[in-house]
mmCIF file of C-alpha atoms in Angstrom:
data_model
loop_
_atom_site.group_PDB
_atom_site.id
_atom_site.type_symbol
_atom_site.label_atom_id
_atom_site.label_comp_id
_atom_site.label_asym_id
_atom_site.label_seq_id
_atom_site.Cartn_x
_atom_site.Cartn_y
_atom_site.Cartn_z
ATOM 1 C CA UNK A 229 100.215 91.097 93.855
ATOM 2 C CA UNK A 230 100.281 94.838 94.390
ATOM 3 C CA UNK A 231 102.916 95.760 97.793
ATOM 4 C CA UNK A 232 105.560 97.959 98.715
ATOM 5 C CA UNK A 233 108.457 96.375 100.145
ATOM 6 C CA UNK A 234 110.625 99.504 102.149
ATOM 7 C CA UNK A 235 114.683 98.311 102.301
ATOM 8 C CA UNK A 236 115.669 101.294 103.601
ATOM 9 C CA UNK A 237 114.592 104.283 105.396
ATOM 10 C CA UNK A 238 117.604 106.292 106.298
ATOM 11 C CA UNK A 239 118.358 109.410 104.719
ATOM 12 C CA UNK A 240 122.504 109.968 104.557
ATOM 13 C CA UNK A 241 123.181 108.830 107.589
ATOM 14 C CA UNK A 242 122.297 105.254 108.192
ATOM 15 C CA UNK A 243 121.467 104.228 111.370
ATOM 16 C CA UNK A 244 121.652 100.645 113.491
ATOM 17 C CA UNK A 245 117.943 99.809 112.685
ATOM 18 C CA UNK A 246 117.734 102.006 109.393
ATOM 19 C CA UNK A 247 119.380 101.376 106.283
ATOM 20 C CA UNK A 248 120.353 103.428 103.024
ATOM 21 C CA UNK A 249 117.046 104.203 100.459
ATOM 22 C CA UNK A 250 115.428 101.198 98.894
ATOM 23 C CA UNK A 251 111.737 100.668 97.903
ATOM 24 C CA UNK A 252 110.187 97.837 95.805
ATOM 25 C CA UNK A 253 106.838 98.220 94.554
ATOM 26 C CA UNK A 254 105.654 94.687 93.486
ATOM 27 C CA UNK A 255 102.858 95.416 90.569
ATOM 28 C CA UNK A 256 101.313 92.098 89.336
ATOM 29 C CA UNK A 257 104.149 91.390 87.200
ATOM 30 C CA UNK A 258 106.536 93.831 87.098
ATOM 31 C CA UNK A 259 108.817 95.107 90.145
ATOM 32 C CA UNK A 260 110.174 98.532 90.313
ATOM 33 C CA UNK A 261 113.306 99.450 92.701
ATOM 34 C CA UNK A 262 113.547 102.735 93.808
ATOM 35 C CA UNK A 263 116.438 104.546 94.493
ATOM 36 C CA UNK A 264 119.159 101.556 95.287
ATOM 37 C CA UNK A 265 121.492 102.694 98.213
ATOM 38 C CA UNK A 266 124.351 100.496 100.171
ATOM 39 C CA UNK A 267 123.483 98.066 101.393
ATOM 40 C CA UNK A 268 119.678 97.222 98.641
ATOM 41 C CA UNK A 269 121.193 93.871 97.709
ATOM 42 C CA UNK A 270 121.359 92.556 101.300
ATOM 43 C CA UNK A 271 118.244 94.234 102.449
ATOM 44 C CA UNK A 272 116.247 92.245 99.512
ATOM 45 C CA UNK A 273 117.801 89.025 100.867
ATOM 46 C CA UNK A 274 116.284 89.893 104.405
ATOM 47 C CA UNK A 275 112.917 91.029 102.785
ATOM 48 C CA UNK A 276 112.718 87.352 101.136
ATOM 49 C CA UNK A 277 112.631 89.336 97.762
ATOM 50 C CA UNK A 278 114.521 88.209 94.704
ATOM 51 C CA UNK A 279 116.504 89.942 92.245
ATOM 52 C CA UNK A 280 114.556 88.481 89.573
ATOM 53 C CA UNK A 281 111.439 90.442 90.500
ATOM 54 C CA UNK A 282 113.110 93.511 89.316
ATOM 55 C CA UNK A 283 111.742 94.848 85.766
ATOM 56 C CA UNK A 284 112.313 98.447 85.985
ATOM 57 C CA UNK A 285 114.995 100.140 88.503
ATOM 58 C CA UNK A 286 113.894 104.085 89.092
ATOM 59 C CA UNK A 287 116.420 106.424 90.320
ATOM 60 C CA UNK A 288 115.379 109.837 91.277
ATOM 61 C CA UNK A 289 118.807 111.696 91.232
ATOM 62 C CA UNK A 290 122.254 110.807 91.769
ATOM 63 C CA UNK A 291 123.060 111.778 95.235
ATOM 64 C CA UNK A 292 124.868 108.140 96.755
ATOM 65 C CA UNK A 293 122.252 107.084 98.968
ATOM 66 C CA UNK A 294 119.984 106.880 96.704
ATOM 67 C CA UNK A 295 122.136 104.853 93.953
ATOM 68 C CA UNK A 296 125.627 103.586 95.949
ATOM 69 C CA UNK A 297 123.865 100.352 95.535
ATOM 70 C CA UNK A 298 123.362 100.099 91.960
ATOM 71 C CA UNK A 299 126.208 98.058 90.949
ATOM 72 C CA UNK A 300 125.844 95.394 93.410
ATOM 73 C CA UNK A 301 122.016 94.672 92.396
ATOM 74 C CA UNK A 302 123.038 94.632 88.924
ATOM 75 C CA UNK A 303 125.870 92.097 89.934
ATOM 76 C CA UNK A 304 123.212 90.116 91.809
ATOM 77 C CA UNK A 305 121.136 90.200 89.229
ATOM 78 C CA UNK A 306 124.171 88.330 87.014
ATOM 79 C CA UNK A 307 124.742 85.784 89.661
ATOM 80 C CA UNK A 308 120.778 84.972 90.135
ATOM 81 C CA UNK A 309 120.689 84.647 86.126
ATOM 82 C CA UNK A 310 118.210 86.984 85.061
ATOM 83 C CA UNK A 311 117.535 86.967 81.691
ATOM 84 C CA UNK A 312 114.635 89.032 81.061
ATOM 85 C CA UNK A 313 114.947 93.391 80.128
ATOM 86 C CA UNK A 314 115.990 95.580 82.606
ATOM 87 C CA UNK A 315 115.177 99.115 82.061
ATOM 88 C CA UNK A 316 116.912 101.988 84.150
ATOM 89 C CA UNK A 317 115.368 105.169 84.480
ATOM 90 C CA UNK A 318 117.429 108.262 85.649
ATOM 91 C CA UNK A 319 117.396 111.677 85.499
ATOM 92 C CA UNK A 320 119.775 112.926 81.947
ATOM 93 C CA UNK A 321 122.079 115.143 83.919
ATOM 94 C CA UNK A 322 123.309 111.902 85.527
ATOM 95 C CA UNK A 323 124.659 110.066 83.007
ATOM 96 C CA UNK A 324 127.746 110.049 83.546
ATOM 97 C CA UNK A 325 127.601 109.126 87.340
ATOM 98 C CA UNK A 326 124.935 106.386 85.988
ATOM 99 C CA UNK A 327 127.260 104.799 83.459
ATOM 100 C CA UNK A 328 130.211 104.707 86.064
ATOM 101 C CA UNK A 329 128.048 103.104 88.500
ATOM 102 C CA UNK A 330 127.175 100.108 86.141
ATOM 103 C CA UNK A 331 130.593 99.816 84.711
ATOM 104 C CA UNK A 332 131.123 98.336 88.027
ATOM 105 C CA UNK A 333 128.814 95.686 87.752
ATOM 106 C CA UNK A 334 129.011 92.637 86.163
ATOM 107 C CA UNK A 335 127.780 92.462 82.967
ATOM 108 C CA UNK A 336 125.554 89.775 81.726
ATOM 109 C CA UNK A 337 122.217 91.390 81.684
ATOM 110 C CA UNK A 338 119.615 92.779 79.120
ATOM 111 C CA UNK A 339 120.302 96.274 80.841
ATOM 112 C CA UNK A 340 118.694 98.656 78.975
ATOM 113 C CA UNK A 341 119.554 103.090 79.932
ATOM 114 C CA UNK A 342 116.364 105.508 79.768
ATOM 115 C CA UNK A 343 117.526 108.713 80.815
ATOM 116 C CA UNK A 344 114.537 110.878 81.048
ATOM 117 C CA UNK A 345 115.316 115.678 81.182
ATOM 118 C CA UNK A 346 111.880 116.397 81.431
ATOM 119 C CA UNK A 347 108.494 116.442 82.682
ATOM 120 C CA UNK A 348 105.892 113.170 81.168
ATOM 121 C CA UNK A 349 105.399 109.553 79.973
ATOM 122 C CA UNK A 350 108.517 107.339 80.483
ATOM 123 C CA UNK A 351 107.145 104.106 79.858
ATOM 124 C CA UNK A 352 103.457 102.324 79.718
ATOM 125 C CA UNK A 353 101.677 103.951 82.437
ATOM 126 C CA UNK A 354 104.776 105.441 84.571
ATOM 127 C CA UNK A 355 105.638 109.060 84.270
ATOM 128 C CA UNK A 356 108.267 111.509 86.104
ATOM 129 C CA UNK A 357 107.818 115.014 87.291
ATOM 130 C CA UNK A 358 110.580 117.508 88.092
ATOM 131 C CA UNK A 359 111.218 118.132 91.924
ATOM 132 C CA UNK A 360 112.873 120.926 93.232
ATOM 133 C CA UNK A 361 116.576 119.589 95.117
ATOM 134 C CA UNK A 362 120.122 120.746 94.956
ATOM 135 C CA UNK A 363 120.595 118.861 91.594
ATOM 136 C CA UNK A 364 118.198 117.643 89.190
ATOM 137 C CA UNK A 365 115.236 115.471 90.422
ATOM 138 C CA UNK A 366 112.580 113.484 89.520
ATOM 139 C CA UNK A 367 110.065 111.678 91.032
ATOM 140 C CA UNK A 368 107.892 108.791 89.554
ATOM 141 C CA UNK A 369 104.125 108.450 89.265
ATOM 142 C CA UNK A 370 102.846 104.592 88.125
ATOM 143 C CA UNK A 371 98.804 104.739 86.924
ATOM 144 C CA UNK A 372 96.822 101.918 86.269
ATOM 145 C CA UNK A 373 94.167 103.296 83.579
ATOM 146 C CA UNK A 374 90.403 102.798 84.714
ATOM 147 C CA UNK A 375 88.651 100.211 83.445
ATOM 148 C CA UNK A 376 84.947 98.525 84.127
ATOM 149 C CA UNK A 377 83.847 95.705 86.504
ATOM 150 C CA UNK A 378 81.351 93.482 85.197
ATOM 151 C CA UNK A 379 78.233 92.766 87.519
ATOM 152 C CA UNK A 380 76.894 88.588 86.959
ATOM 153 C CA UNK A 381 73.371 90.083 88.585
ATOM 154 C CA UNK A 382 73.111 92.068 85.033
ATOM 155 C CA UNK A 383 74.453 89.946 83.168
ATOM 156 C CA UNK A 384 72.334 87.043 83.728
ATOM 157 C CA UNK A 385 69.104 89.273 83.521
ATOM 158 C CA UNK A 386 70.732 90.781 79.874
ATOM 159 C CA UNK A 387 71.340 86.701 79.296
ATOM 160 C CA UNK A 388 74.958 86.948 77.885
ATOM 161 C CA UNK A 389 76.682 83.908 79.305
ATOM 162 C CA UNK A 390 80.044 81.674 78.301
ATOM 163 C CA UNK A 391 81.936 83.197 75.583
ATOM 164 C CA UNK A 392 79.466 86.298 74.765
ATOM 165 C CA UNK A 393 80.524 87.720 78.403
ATOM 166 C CA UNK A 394 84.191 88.121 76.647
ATOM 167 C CA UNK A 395 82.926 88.713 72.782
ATOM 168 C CA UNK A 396 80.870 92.044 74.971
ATOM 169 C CA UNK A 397 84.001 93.010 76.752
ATOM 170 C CA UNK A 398 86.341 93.262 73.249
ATOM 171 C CA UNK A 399 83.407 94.584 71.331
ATOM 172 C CA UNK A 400 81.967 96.712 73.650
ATOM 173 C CA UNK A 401 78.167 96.007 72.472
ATOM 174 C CA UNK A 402 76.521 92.360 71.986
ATOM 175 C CA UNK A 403 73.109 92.777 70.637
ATOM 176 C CA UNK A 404 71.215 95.141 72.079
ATOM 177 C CA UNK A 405 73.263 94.941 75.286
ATOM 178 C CA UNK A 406 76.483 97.385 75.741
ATOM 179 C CA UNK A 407 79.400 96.787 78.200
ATOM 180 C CA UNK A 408 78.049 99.768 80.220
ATOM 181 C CA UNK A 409 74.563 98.320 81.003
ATOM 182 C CA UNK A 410 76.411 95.660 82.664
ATOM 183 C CA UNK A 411 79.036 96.996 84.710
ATOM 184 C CA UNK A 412 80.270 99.460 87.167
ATOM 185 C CA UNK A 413 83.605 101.576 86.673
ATOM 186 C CA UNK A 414 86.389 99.872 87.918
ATOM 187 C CA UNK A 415 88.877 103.138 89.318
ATOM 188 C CA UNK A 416 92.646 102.342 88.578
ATOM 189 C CA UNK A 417 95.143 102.297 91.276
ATOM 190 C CA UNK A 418 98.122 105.393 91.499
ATOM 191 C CA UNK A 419 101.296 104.876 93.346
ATOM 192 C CA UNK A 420 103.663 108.024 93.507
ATOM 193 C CA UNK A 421 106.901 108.451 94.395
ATOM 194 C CA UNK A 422 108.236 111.805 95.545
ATOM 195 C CA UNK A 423 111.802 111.809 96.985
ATOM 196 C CA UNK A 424 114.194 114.575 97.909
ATOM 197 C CA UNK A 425 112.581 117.969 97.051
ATOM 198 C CA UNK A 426 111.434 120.961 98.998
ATOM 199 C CA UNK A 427 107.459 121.876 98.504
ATOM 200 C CA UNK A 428 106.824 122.316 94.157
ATOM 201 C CA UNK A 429 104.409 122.027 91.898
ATOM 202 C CA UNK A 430 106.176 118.914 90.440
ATOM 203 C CA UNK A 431 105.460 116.695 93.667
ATOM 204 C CA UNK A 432 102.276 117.933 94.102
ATOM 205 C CA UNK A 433 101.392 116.961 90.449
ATOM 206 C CA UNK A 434 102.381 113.587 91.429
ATOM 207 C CA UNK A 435 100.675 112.984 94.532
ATOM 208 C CA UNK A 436 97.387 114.212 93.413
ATOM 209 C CA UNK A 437 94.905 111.160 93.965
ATOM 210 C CA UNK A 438 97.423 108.745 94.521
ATOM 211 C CA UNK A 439 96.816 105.928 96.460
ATOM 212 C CA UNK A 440 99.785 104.738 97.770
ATOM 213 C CA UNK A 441 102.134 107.756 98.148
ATOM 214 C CA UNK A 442 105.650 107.305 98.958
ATOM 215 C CA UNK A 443 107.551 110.748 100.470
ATOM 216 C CA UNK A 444 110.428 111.814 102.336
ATOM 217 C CA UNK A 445 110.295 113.082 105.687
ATOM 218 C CA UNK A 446 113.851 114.292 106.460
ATOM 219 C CA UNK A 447 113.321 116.975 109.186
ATOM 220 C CA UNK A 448 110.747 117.488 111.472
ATOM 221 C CA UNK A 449 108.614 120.761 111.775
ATOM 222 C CA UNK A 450 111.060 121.774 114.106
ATOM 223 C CA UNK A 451 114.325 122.013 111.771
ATOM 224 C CA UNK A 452 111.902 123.416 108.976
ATOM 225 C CA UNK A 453 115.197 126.213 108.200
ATOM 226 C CA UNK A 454 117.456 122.820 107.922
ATOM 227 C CA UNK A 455 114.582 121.273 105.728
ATOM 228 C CA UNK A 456 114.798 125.086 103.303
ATOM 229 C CA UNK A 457 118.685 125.131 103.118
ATOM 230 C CA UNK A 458 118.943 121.492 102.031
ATOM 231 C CA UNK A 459 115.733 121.100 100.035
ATOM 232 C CA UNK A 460 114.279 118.651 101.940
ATOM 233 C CA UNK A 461 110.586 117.817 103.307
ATOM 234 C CA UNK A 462 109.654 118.641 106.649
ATOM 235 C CA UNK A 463 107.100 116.219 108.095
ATOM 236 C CA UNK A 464 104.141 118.662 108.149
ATOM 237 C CA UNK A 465 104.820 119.172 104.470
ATOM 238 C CA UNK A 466 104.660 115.742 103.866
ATOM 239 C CA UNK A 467 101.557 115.600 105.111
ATOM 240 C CA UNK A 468 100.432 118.547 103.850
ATOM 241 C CA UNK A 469 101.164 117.454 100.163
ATOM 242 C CA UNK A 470 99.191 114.451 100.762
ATOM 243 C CA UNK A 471 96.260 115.689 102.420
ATOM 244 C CA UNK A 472 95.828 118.607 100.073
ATOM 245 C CA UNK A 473 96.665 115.912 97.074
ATOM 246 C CA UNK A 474 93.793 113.653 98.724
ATOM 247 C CA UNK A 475 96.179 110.728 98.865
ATOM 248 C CA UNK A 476 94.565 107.918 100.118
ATOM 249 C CA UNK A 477 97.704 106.368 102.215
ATOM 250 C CA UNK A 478 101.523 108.358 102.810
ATOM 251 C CA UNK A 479 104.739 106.459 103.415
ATOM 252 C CA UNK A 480 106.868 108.688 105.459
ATOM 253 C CA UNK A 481 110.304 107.622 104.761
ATOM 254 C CA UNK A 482 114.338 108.904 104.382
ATOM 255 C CA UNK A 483 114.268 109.853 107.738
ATOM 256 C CA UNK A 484 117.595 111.975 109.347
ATOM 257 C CA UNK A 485 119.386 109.944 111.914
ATOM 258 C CA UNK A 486 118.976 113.093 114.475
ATOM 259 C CA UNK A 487 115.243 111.116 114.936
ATOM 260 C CA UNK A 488 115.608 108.310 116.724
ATOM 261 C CA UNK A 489 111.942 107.514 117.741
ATOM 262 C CA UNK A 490 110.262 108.898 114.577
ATOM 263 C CA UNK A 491 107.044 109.081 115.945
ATOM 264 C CA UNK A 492 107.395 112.872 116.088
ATOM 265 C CA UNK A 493 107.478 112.998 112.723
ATOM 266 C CA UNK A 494 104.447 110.702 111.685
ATOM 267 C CA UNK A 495 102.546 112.819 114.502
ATOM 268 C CA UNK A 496 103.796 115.910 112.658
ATOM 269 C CA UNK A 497 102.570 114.941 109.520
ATOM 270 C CA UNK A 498 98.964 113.402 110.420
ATOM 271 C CA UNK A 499 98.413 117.076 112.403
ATOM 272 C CA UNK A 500 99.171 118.682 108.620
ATOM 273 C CA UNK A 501 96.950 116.162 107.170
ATOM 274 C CA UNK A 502 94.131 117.341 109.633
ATOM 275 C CA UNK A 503 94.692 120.719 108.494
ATOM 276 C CA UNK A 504 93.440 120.336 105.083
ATOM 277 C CA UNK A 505 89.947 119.113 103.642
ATOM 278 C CA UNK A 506 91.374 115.840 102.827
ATOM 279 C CA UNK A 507 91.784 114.450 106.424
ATOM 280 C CA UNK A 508 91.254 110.811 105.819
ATOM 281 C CA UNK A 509 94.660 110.312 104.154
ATOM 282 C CA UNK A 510 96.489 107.160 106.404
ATOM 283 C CA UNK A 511 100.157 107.906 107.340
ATOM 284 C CA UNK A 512 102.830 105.120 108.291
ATOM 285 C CA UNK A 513 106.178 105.970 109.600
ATOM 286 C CA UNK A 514 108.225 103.558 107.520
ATOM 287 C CA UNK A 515 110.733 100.681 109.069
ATOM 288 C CA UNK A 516 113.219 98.781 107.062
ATOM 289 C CA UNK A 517 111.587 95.970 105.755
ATOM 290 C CA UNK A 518 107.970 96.537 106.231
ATOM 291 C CA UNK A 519 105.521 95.228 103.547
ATOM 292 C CA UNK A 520 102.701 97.959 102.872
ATOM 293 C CA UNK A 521 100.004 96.727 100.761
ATOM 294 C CA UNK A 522 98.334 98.801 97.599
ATOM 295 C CA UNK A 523 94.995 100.162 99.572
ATOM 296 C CA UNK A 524 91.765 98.596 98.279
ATOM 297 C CA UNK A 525 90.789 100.209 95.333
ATOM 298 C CA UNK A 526 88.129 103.585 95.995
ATOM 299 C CA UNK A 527 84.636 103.428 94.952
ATOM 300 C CA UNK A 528 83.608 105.807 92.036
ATOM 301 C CA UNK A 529 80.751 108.180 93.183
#
């Protein structure tokens, strides 16, 4: 199973309907939980997600409403009796801030500290890239590598059957038959996440190709000199990073509780996405607990 689970959309400021950051991505077997604020732990229970689906917890930077609710998933975690690793993933700066945070939890799990200072590879497949906020940032880019589809049409007329079908994909080559005469590339899937930054190079590094792309939307077009003094997204941006990036789907989220209907904002963003030559990228406003599926994956030309 491939989903985003959002448990929080607010940005500071959370509202009646919006809570504090939160984002699972569910990846076949792993689960990665972005930026924990108040409140994560409960939000998971409403989302019908479990504690034990949690692999990998990503924190972008150490501003509290992005990590406030850090201690109480690792607590959770305890008192659910997880037993398997736990990596956490922060930016080096915030060490200290990350190491008081968890000396408030309960220990009793396999926690494991990855601090990460710059730019590339963290773990298998998941990388960071510097963004540009008020302290130091990261956001977090998972890529599945591409691989190749097998088509039974060719195979049968090649006539490798039973075990030589998985002898040919290990090998490569059976005979006079090779794994490319009998498949089709198989594109890998992207998911990026770009948090609190104004416009850099580092977020649009991320978002290039992605198919699921995750990005703040604090201020609309409107409050763009709010957006520049805080370092923040402005809608349009947000959709101008993904259209330009050719994402195939944006996640508006971390939304200022001045919006209160923030359909403005998703309107704001699909007019950027028009503006550039990419205007098939899908945006979706984000609610708490909404469950956005990994698109299907694109066909290779």
């Amino acid at each position: 199973m491939r989903e985003l689970v959002i448990l929080g959309t607010a940005s500071q400021v959370p509202t009646r309907t919006r809570n504090h950051n939160g984002y699972l991505l569910r990846w076949d077997g792993e689960g990665l939980l972005f930026d924990p604020g108040e409140g994560t732990q409960r939000q998971m229970t409403y989302a019908g997600v479990s504690t034990s689906n949690i692999t990998r917890i990503c924190l972008t930077h150490l501003h509290g409403d992005h990590c406030f609710g850090l201690p109480g998933v690792l607590s959770r975690m305890v008192l659910d009796g997880v037993t398997h690793p736990v990596h956490l993933h922060y930016p080096a700066s915030g060490e200290e801030a990350v190491r008081a945070l968890v000396s408030l939890a309960t220990p009793g799990i396999d926690l494991r500290l990855s601090p990460h200072g710059s730019a590339g590879a963290i773990a298998d497949g998941l990388e960071v890239q510097p963004l540009r906020h008020r302290i130091e940032a990261y956001g977090y880019r998972l890529s599945e590598p591409a691989s190749r589809s097998l088509v039974p049409e060719r195979l049968a007329a090649a006539g490798i059957t039973g075990p030589d079908v998985g002898r040919l994909q290990r090998k490569g080559r059976i005979r006079d038959t090779s794994l490319e005469d009998v498949s089709v590339p198989r594109p890998g899937q992207t998911f990026a996440f770009v948090m609190d930054t104004a416009e850099c190079a580092g977020a649009e590094a991320l978002a290039e190709n992605a198919d699921l792309l995750v990005a703040e939307s604090t201020f609309s077009d409107d409050d763009a000199g709010l957006a520049a003094e805080y370092l923040h997204l402005t809608a349009g941006q947000a959709g101008a990073l993904a259209g330009n990036a050719h994402a195939h789907t944006l996640v508006l989220t971390h939304f200022s509780s001045r919006y209160p209907d923030v359909g403005v904002l998703k309107d704001q963003a699909s007019a950027a996405v028009v503006g550039t030559d990419a205007n098939s990228t899908q945006v979706i406003a984000a609610n708490d607990l909404d469950r956005i599926p990994l698109p299907k994956r694109r066909s290779l030309p």
